[in-house]
């Protein structure tokens, strides 16, 4: 049996186990999670933002490639749409099953409250999922005007989704508003870095050329280090942000690895290791904004002096569901790329 | 018409009778309270004091929770009360995250007071109005207000530190008291325009 089919089978088994975890989540509700009144959002939302952030980063790159009609990048566009579709599927599963009443999720369809970031998230994630699926079906006519409209819609959808993610992180502290000069730009850059890195890893896995993306990865990492450092400087006089320090360190390591690649030219290992670290960086970033941000009490001192601070660590069930969605994403993504590109 | 509340902090003794009355009237499940009192210490020993800040839902005019709700389950009534349509709530907790007063609570479970025992008759009746997986909050005891009564917390307070009435009526007792004593809402810098005012705090 071919290696690819064995890998598909293994991924299918893991995806099936993941599916069972997700079904169990529907039945048991939040009883088996460690979510509480202090931490109302946890690993499911972190996972949703992680998957969708990377997906939108990939789709922004894909949309730019097709809009500008960059020659020789057809494979990147095809692989990108496949992976992004799988990631968005996983993100929407996590988002859907984090709802208290998932069966009512479609009520958002008629929503006119565009003040709510969740409304934007719903529509833009839905739009980009459909657009990436359309590309995979090969039904787009090779008419430049149609391709142009498709690319523009994808680009706008991707940017709006990331903007919603920036708005979404309404902190419960400091009055329900978290003003941060760099949040929007950082969210975009993390998304692009994660997206390009996942593309590099995917293309390497399938034996495709990664050199075109390595340079892009370097540029995004440098921009990200600049904004992350600026954000850290802005927070110097405020409470400590250990998470931010970690992210700056990770970012510096990534740039060093990419620098090695530029110097030695042939060091694929450096690029790949940088890609893995980048994806880790995005995951840590989402942890910082979704979970770490809820650590502080919403009501300021001294009024919350005796208020119990909750703690949160994902439960075994939460890890199951998160890894289950990852397995489903891997299975769907691998299947699409194998069937569409390799075969 | 805009219903509002005025709380005199110099009279609040932190007895929590208001919290108990709220739970009794609404029949909230175990672990759920639509009203809370924040207690805190001011000054330094040996001159320190305990102080209390009763916090119902602020029923903000510029409610962040209403803006955050993607399905319109949270809406502001014409009488100023911010209401939740339980049948529309999808349980996303966006409103819980958006509220700067921690006035909203998500129903993770509908628990009985005595966990090992079956629901009492009171719990069986009252818990019917709660849906697991949705968000709840103080609604100024709307059913009492519609009957011309004060909310349970106002009626119960032994030190009578609360006033309830129409903020849009300049001749109402509450409006006169707010004007005379320069009452201010909590965290007014957030510009949520709460309908709950405080004095002597």
XYZ file of C-alpha atoms in Angstrom:
544
model
C 0.000 0.000 0.000
C 1.311 3.457 -0.900
C 2.701 5.569 1.978
C 0.212 8.341 1.273
C -2.748 6.004 1.737
C -1.293 4.715 4.999
C -0.943 8.300 6.226
C -4.524 9.017 5.151
C -5.757 5.975 7.022
C -3.905 6.947 10.198
C -5.266 10.494 9.962
C -8.772 9.118 9.398
C -8.518 7.055 12.569
C -7.398 10.097 14.570
C -10.123 12.210 12.952
C -12.721 9.605 13.915
C -11.488 9.621 17.524
C -11.680 13.422 17.370
C -15.226 13.216 16.052
C -16.243 11.014 18.985
C -14.748 13.554 21.431
C -16.678 16.338 19.779
C -19.935 14.368 19.914
C -19.285 13.662 23.563
C -18.826 17.388 24.111
C -22.270 18.033 22.643
C -23.831 15.487 24.971
C -22.062 16.489 28.195
C -22.028 20.236 27.601
C -19.540 22.200 29.682
C -19.587 19.809 32.645
C -16.277 18.232 31.691
C -14.503 21.480 30.897
C -12.670 23.737 33.348
C -14.415 26.882 32.128
C -15.873 28.983 34.930
C -17.350 32.401 35.683
C -13.908 33.988 35.686
C -12.637 32.296 32.520
C -15.641 32.219 30.214
C -13.503 31.548 27.153
C -10.869 28.856 27.096
C -9.055 26.461 24.833
C -11.925 26.124 22.338
C -11.906 29.842 21.553
C -8.124 29.921 21.637
C -8.107 27.026 19.173
C -10.753 28.665 16.985
C -8.755 31.867 16.740
C -5.536 29.920 16.183
C -6.933 27.876 13.289
C -8.847 30.720 11.672
C -5.970 33.170 12.079
C -3.606 30.867 10.198
C -6.264 30.092 7.582
C -6.944 33.767 6.894
C -3.200 34.416 6.692
C -2.903 31.710 4.052
C -5.894 33.041 2.131
C -4.573 36.609 2.140
C -1.368 35.304 0.551
C -3.376 33.187 -1.937
C -5.641 36.119 -2.804
C -2.630 38.378 -3.367
C -0.977 35.786 -5.609
C -4.066 35.332 -7.778
C -4.997 39.014 -7.822
C -1.532 40.015 -8.958
C -1.384 36.972 -11.255
C 2.052 36.018 -9.942
C 3.432 33.424 -12.320
C 4.551 30.009 -11.125
C 2.622 30.093 -7.835
C -0.383 28.046 -8.884
C 0.610 25.169 -6.607
C 0.883 27.501 -3.622
C -2.626 28.832 -4.323
C -4.078 25.334 -4.664
C -2.329 23.975 -1.557
C -3.199 27.143 0.342
C -6.915 26.886 -0.388
C -6.915 23.221 0.622
C -5.175 23.799 3.937
C -7.149 26.957 4.682
C -10.446 25.180 4.049
C -9.473 22.421 6.485
C -8.331 24.955 9.103
C -11.538 26.990 8.793
C -13.579 23.816 9.172
C -11.748 23.008 12.406
C -12.146 26.624 13.628
C -15.878 26.606 13.024
C -16.319 23.244 14.728
C -14.570 24.623 17.814
C -16.558 27.868 17.717
C -19.828 26.055 17.210
C -19.327 23.645 20.078
C -18.173 26.356 22.425
C -21.629 27.916 22.181
C -24.028 27.232 25.031
C -26.726 26.545 22.451
C -24.994 25.383 19.238
C -28.340 24.510 17.623
C -29.190 28.229 17.611
C -25.998 29.284 15.829
C -27.856 29.855 12.570
C -29.753 32.706 14.239
C -26.668 34.701 13.337
C -27.602 34.380 9.681
C -30.233 37.067 9.939
C -28.205 39.196 12.303
C -28.073 42.888 11.555
C -25.942 43.751 14.538
C -22.705 44.557 12.767
C -21.497 46.258 15.892
C -20.782 42.792 17.268
C -17.404 41.307 16.320
C -18.951 37.835 16.444
C -21.320 38.776 13.621
C -18.349 39.818 11.498
C -16.497 36.657 12.442
C -19.462 34.515 11.425
C -19.920 36.163 8.040
C -16.263 36.545 7.103
C -15.262 33.033 8.168
C -18.237 31.706 6.254
C -17.351 33.764 3.183
C -13.692 32.719 3.122
C -14.636 29.055 3.689
C -17.022 29.137 0.723
C -14.553 30.992 -1.507
C -11.718 28.554 -0.771
C -14.092 25.633 -1.405
C -15.150 27.138 -4.746
C -11.488 27.312 -5.800
C -10.991 23.653 -4.865
C -13.970 22.582 -6.963
C -12.238 24.022 -10.058
C -15.470 25.763 -11.049
C -13.934 29.218 -11.336
C -13.861 30.140 -15.022
C -10.414 31.212 -16.233
C -11.767 34.672 -16.887
C -9.451 37.342 -15.375
C -12.432 39.436 -14.260
C -14.045 36.537 -12.369
C -10.728 35.492 -10.839
C -10.106 39.101 -9.895
C -13.470 39.392 -8.117
C -12.888 36.094 -6.339
C -9.437 37.249 -5.201
C -10.725 40.628 -4.022
C -13.554 39.041 -2.042
C -11.102 36.619 -0.461
C -8.662 39.420 0.387
C -11.366 41.613 1.920
C -12.938 38.671 3.757
C -9.580 37.652 5.192
C -8.722 41.154 6.385
C -12.166 41.717 7.892
C -11.997 38.404 9.732
C -8.672 39.383 11.267
C -10.042 42.824 12.138
C -12.922 41.093 13.937
C -10.376 39.010 15.858
C -8.699 42.216 16.997
C -12.025 43.696 18.104
C -13.060 40.387 19.595
C -10.465 40.505 22.278
C -12.548 42.852 24.358
C -10.806 42.494 27.638
C -12.932 42.137 30.724
C -10.369 44.213 32.493
C -10.064 47.971 32.334
C -13.687 48.522 31.642
C -14.330 45.974 28.933
C -12.084 47.776 26.498
C -8.516 46.924 25.724
C -6.916 49.740 23.848
C -3.658 48.716 22.287
C -2.076 50.681 19.491
C -0.518 47.632 17.896
C -3.222 45.005 18.328
C -4.648 45.164 14.811
C -1.261 45.125 13.076
C 0.081 42.404 15.364
C -2.960 40.209 14.759
C -2.473 40.601 11.016
C 1.253 39.857 11.133
C 0.828 36.820 13.406
C -1.769 35.543 11.010
C 0.446 36.058 7.965
C 3.469 34.502 9.673
C 1.445 31.497 10.804
C -0.150 31.145 7.384
C 3.125 31.294 5.454
C 4.757 28.881 7.921
C 1.964 26.316 7.582
C 2.202 26.651 3.800
C 5.965 26.017 4.000
C 5.454 22.930 6.184
C 2.692 21.586 3.931
C 4.614 22.117 0.735
C 7.737 20.538 2.208
C 5.666 17.533 3.305
C 4.519 17.022 -0.273
C 7.980 17.567 -1.761
C 7.183 20.959 -3.308
C 9.544 23.935 -3.573
C 9.520 26.203 -0.490
C 12.137 28.772 -1.499
C 9.591 31.338 -2.722
C 7.916 31.467 0.664
C 11.035 31.517 2.837
C 11.839 35.126 1.944
C 8.280 36.222 2.696
C 8.472 34.457 6.062
C 11.615 36.456 6.910
C 10.069 39.819 6.055
C 6.935 39.132 8.106
C 9.026 37.945 11.075
C 11.050 41.192 11.038
C 7.883 43.327 10.903
C 6.366 41.284 13.706
C 9.420 41.677 15.919
C 9.181 45.442 15.426
C 5.519 45.632 16.487
C 5.929 43.130 19.328
C 8.913 45.073 20.685
C 7.002 48.361 20.349
C 4.047 46.830 22.201
C 6.389 45.587 24.939
C 7.925 49.058 25.275
C 4.421 50.526 25.558
C 3.694 48.134 28.437
C 6.976 48.734 30.282
C 5.354 50.803 32.995
C 2.370 48.519 33.417
C 1.876 45.091 34.873
C 4.346 42.478 33.690
C 3.545 40.556 30.581
C 5.609 37.411 30.735
C 3.771 36.154 27.672
C 4.976 39.106 25.607
C 8.595 38.509 26.652
C 8.321 34.894 25.551
C 6.891 35.951 22.214
C 9.675 38.435 21.561
C 12.255 35.754 22.382
C 10.561 33.280 20.029
C 10.471 35.928 17.337
C 14.180 36.668 17.688
C 14.944 32.936 17.398
C 12.831 32.732 14.251
C 14.705 35.636 12.652
C 18.037 34.035 13.583
C 16.990 30.771 11.932
C 15.871 32.572 8.817
C 19.096 34.536 8.843
C 20.969 31.203 8.849
C 18.916 30.149 5.848
C 19.727 33.341 3.980
C 23.417 32.983 4.780
C 23.745 29.336 3.880
C 21.005 29.294 1.213
C 20.510 25.554 1.398
C 19.462 25.248 5.007
C 15.929 23.924 4.596
C 16.151 22.684 8.162
C 16.452 26.258 9.449
C 13.401 27.358 7.451
C 11.354 24.396 8.624
C 12.341 24.819 12.245
C 11.488 28.520 11.966
C 8.104 27.545 10.525
C 7.363 25.225 13.469
C 8.408 27.935 15.925
C 6.238 30.477 14.096
C 3.163 28.305 14.427
C 3.989 27.882 18.131
C 4.305 31.662 18.378
C 0.825 32.158 16.945
C -0.589 29.613 19.415
C 1.077 31.424 22.321
C -0.248 34.753 21.022
C -3.812 33.440 21.034
C -3.308 32.039 24.545
C -2.121 35.460 25.661
C -5.117 37.314 24.243
C -7.865 34.792 24.965
C -6.908 33.158 28.236
C -4.144 35.149 29.925
C -6.135 38.354 29.393
C -8.914 37.025 31.616
C -6.566 36.584 34.571
C -7.154 40.043 35.994
C -10.471 40.898 37.614
C -12.759 43.084 35.513
C -13.749 45.294 38.410
C -10.762 47.367 39.470
C -9.120 47.467 42.864
C -9.944 48.118 45.618
C -13.513 46.946 44.902
C -12.374 43.497 43.760
C -9.934 43.166 46.649
C -11.611 40.092 48.117
C -12.914 38.686 44.866
C -11.691 35.179 44.238
C -9.505 34.925 41.175
C -10.395 31.829 39.234
C -7.835 29.596 37.603
C -7.988 27.826 34.307
C -6.213 24.904 32.750
C -7.804 23.017 29.864
C -9.343 19.774 31.071
C -8.658 16.370 29.545
C -11.915 16.687 27.603
C -10.896 20.076 26.228
C -7.541 18.747 25.060
C -9.373 15.811 23.455
C -11.657 18.091 21.491
C -8.829 20.457 20.495
C -6.620 17.622 19.253
C -9.649 16.017 17.655
C -10.249 19.151 15.594
C -6.566 19.221 14.684
C -6.855 15.624 13.489
C -9.946 16.440 11.431
C -8.134 19.441 9.951
C -5.068 17.310 9.133
C -7.200 14.583 7.531
C -9.259 16.971 5.415
C -6.244 19.077 4.420
C -4.069 16.092 3.562
C -6.870 14.462 1.563
C -7.521 17.587 -0.473
C -3.876 18.201 -1.295
C -3.189 14.565 -2.074
C -6.250 14.146 -4.277
C -6.007 17.488 -6.048
C -2.277 18.062 -6.406
C -0.375 14.826 -6.011
C -2.672 12.361 -7.833
C -39.412 56.708 31.036
C -36.092 55.312 32.258
C -35.974 53.195 35.378
C -32.986 53.749 37.603
C -31.680 53.144 41.096
C -29.868 55.250 43.650
C -27.801 53.621 46.386
C -26.577 55.448 49.465
C -23.260 53.794 50.293
C -23.068 55.368 53.729
C -26.178 53.392 54.715
C -25.222 50.020 53.203
C -24.076 47.654 55.970
C -23.200 44.770 53.632
C -25.794 42.428 55.117
C -26.528 40.936 51.677
C -30.274 40.899 52.342
C -30.644 42.352 48.856
C -28.668 39.466 47.330
C -30.767 36.919 49.214
C -34.020 38.675 48.245
C -32.899 38.681 44.628
C -32.152 34.973 44.712
C -35.440 34.281 46.450
C -37.503 36.299 44.013
C -35.802 35.013 40.884
C -35.194 31.471 42.149
C -31.742 31.388 40.613
C -29.961 28.017 40.553
C -27.144 27.278 42.990
C -24.018 29.279 42.223
C -25.905 31.917 40.250
C -26.527 35.352 41.667
C -27.930 38.255 39.697
C -26.871 40.728 42.372
C -23.625 41.038 44.280
C -21.992 43.169 46.913
C -18.306 43.974 46.497
C -16.636 44.391 49.859
C -13.320 46.149 50.192
C -11.066 47.678 52.775
C -10.058 51.334 52.898
C -7.441 52.976 55.050
C -4.571 51.375 56.932
C -4.671 49.462 60.186
C -5.598 50.534 62.865
C -7.764 53.039 60.968
C -9.078 50.722 58.274
C -12.740 50.183 57.455
C -14.747 47.682 55.469
C -16.923 49.236 52.811
C -19.564 47.753 50.558
C -20.608 48.351 46.974
C -23.964 46.785 46.007
C -23.997 45.985 42.307
C -27.151 45.075 40.455
C -27.006 45.256 36.657
C -26.299 48.869 35.767
C -28.891 48.830 32.942
C -26.588 50.995 30.854
C -27.993 53.343 28.259
C -24.954 52.673 26.108
C -24.796 48.986 26.933
C -21.680 47.137 25.697
C -23.526 43.834 26.123
C -26.202 44.904 23.651
C -23.535 45.819 21.134
C -21.683 42.537 21.602
C -24.705 40.276 21.114
C -24.645 38.829 17.575
C -28.265 37.645 17.563
C -30.069 40.497 19.285
C -30.872 38.440 22.379
C -29.914 41.402 24.534
C -32.031 44.466 23.927
C -32.822 47.699 25.637
C -36.477 48.124 26.495
C -38.235 51.495 26.145
C -38.321 51.740 29.960
C -34.518 51.573 30.077
C -34.193 48.010 31.377
C -31.705 45.863 29.444
C -33.461 42.564 28.881
C -32.315 39.156 27.654
C -34.523 37.069 25.366
C -33.508 33.633 26.632
C -34.922 31.828 23.581
C -32.565 33.755 21.297
C -29.399 33.506 23.362
C -26.815 31.264 21.717
C -24.496 31.268 24.733
C -21.438 32.749 23.050
C -20.544 34.729 26.220
C -19.532 37.749 24.168
C -21.748 39.897 26.401
C -20.157 38.441 29.551
C -16.738 39.429 28.237
C -17.975 42.872 27.183
C -19.633 43.839 30.471
C -17.324 46.019 32.599
C -19.401 45.399 35.756
C -19.461 41.575 35.718
C -23.245 41.799 35.808
C -23.868 38.821 33.569
C -23.524 35.165 34.346
C -23.472 32.125 32.096
C -25.548 29.118 33.111
C -22.979 26.324 32.863
C -25.435 24.024 34.667
C -28.791 24.316 36.401
C -27.868 23.026 39.846
C -30.091 22.386 42.812
C -29.143 23.951 46.118
C -28.753 20.520 47.724
C -26.665 18.707 45.150
C -27.343 15.197 46.388
C -31.069 15.767 46.771
C -33.764 16.102 44.091
C -35.086 19.555 43.238
C -37.455 21.090 45.766
C -40.909 22.260 44.666
C -39.620 25.833 44.677
C -36.653 24.901 42.507
C -38.834 22.879 40.125
C -41.062 25.894 39.568
C -38.389 28.586 39.407
C -35.767 26.697 37.402
C -38.203 26.365 34.482
C -37.406 29.947 33.535
C -33.678 29.225 33.234
C -32.069 27.604 30.209
C -28.729 25.886 30.543
C -26.218 27.341 28.110
C -27.638 30.870 28.110
C -26.712 34.074 29.917
C -28.714 35.671 32.725
C -28.584 39.005 34.546
C -30.500 41.316 36.811
C -33.578 42.766 35.124
C -34.686 45.112 37.918
C -37.381 42.520 38.802
C -39.397 43.538 35.772
C -42.480 41.562 36.793
C -42.578 43.375 40.160
C -41.977 46.762 38.527
C -44.819 46.145 36.071
C -47.107 45.589 39.079
C -46.049 48.940 40.512
C -43.678 47.451 43.100
C -40.010 48.146 43.696
C -37.422 45.493 42.784
C -36.885 42.897 45.515
C -33.505 44.328 46.564
C -34.979 47.802 47.054
C -37.994 46.565 49.006
C -35.898 44.314 51.276
C -33.058 46.614 52.292
C -33.193 47.009 56.078
C -31.254 50.278 56.062
C -33.358 51.622 53.181
C -30.281 52.687 51.289
C -31.906 52.292 47.881
C -34.298 54.358 45.836
C -35.955 53.239 42.616
C -37.856 55.305 40.107
C -38.042 57.130 36.822
C -34.836 58.977 35.977
C -36.580 60.850 33.153
C -39.065 62.414 35.541
C -37.353 65.419 37.170
C -39.977 65.432 39.928
C -39.446 61.821 40.962
C -37.836 61.199 44.338
C -34.827 59.526 42.733
C -34.172 62.351 40.258
C -34.328 64.944 43.000
C -31.976 62.930 45.206
C -29.483 62.431 42.352
C -29.444 66.146 41.626
C -29.309 67.241 45.267
C -26.547 64.872 46.343
C -24.477 64.892 43.158
C -24.850 61.148 42.672
C -22.494 59.472 40.215
C -22.579 56.100 38.478
C -19.793 53.563 38.978
C -16.963 53.797 36.428
C -18.710 56.597 34.583
C -15.526 57.273 32.608
C -16.384 54.197 30.510
C -19.352 56.136 29.077
C -21.709 53.194 29.324
C -24.210 55.618 31.005
C -25.416 53.365 33.809
C -28.843 53.837 35.342
C -27.583 52.997 38.833
C -26.197 55.913 40.827
C -24.259 56.076 44.074
C -23.836 58.660 46.783
C -21.640 59.012 49.858
C -19.114 56.510 48.568
